[in-house]
């Protein structure tokens, strides 16, 4: 069974630009969550999507947004990029969004802002 | 505010040693505690614990949860250099959101 797939693996952008990251969950998984990982803050929750609806949201500004498609694939968008947005963005999927099912992570997209 | 605290922050051991990693938490409406291993890429799922006192085991790794004292430990016996990684503890509360600790960096020297 294929794992969580994230594209692209690496991305370099400049301040003020916008970026879209993609995540394909494990087959059959319907819940997709996004996390930001930085050396200073560790792993922080961005948002969760289930059945094409945002179900939970973390404490990030509105520049961070996402969506989920009918095949459970998800995209995350960051607009007006800032230097502090440089991070590893991780996507995780779980079966049915049940809280008693573990989340499985993709390899992440490393975003660097110049 | 929900929080997860891991200790120690880092640890250096020699191959064959046994290590114990700690995770304490304060989370509203606790649902589960998860351990992940992160090398250079994705955090890899190790264990999910929901009930107190029941040890989960996988090879040389084991973990147990104490819901009364709000902590968990991850044990690794007969460590190998391949065990070198960051070990992350995460807790889910009222939602499916995971709250992570800062991780423990384990280095196993030959």
Tab-separated table of C-alpha atoms in Angstrom, chain A residues 9 31 33 35 37 43 45 48 55-56 88 90 94 97-107, chain B residues 31-32 34 36 38 40-43 45 48 50 88 92-102:
chain	number	residue	atom	x	y	z
A	9	UNK	CA	9.676	17.735	-2.091
A	31	UNK	CA	-8.891	12.588	6.919
A	33	UNK	CA	-4.104	17.033	8.414
A	35	UNK	CA	1.508	20.435	10.137
A	37	UNK	CA	7.706	21.844	11.468
A	43	UNK	CA	5.496	20.412	14.876
A	45	UNK	CA	-1.028	21.797	13.625
A	48	UNK	CA	-7.583	19.086	9.180
A	55	UNK	CA	-12.955	20.260	10.437
A	56	UNK	CA	-10.268	21.781	12.669
A	88	UNK	CA	9.005	21.568	6.558
A	90	UNK	CA	4.005	17.709	6.678
A	94	UNK	CA	-5.861	8.725	8.908
A	97	UNK	CA	-10.778	10.766	10.834
A	98	UNK	CA	-11.459	8.586	13.849
A	99	UNK	CA	-9.527	9.836	16.826
A	100	UNK	CA	-8.457	6.307	17.672
A	101	UNK	CA	-6.702	5.741	14.381
A	102	UNK	CA	-3.074	6.847	14.054
A	103	UNK	CA	-2.071	9.528	11.604
A	104	UNK	CA	0.565	8.539	9.054
A	105	UNK	CA	2.885	11.177	7.681
A	106	UNK	CA	4.309	11.941	4.269
A	107	UNK	CA	7.930	12.951	3.707
B	31	UNK	CA	-8.058	10.544	23.584
B	32	UNK	CA	-4.727	8.955	22.730
B	34	UNK	CA	1.244	8.454	20.016
B	36	UNK	CA	6.742	8.592	16.301
B	38	UNK	CA	11.716	10.832	12.797
B	40	UNK	CA	15.520	12.629	7.912
B	41	UNK	CA	12.041	12.517	6.506
B	42	UNK	CA	8.546	11.628	7.643
B	43	UNK	CA	7.749	10.831	11.262
B	45	UNK	CA	4.371	5.770	13.525
B	48	UNK	CA	-0.689	4.537	19.867
B	50	UNK	CA	-5.256	4.833	24.798
B	88	UNK	CA	8.295	12.489	19.035
B	92	UNK	CA	-4.842	14.007	20.710
B	93	UNK	CA	-7.515	15.671	22.736
B	94	UNK	CA	-11.015	16.767	21.885
B	95	UNK	CA	-10.283	16.897	18.153
B	96	UNK	CA	-8.173	14.936	15.683
B	97	UNK	CA	-5.417	17.548	16.060
B	98	UNK	CA	-2.121	16.187	17.388
B	99	UNK	CA	-0.198	18.229	19.950
B	100	UNK	CA	3.498	17.409	19.751
B	101	UNK	CA	6.304	17.626	22.241
B	102	UNK	CA	9.648	19.034	21.158
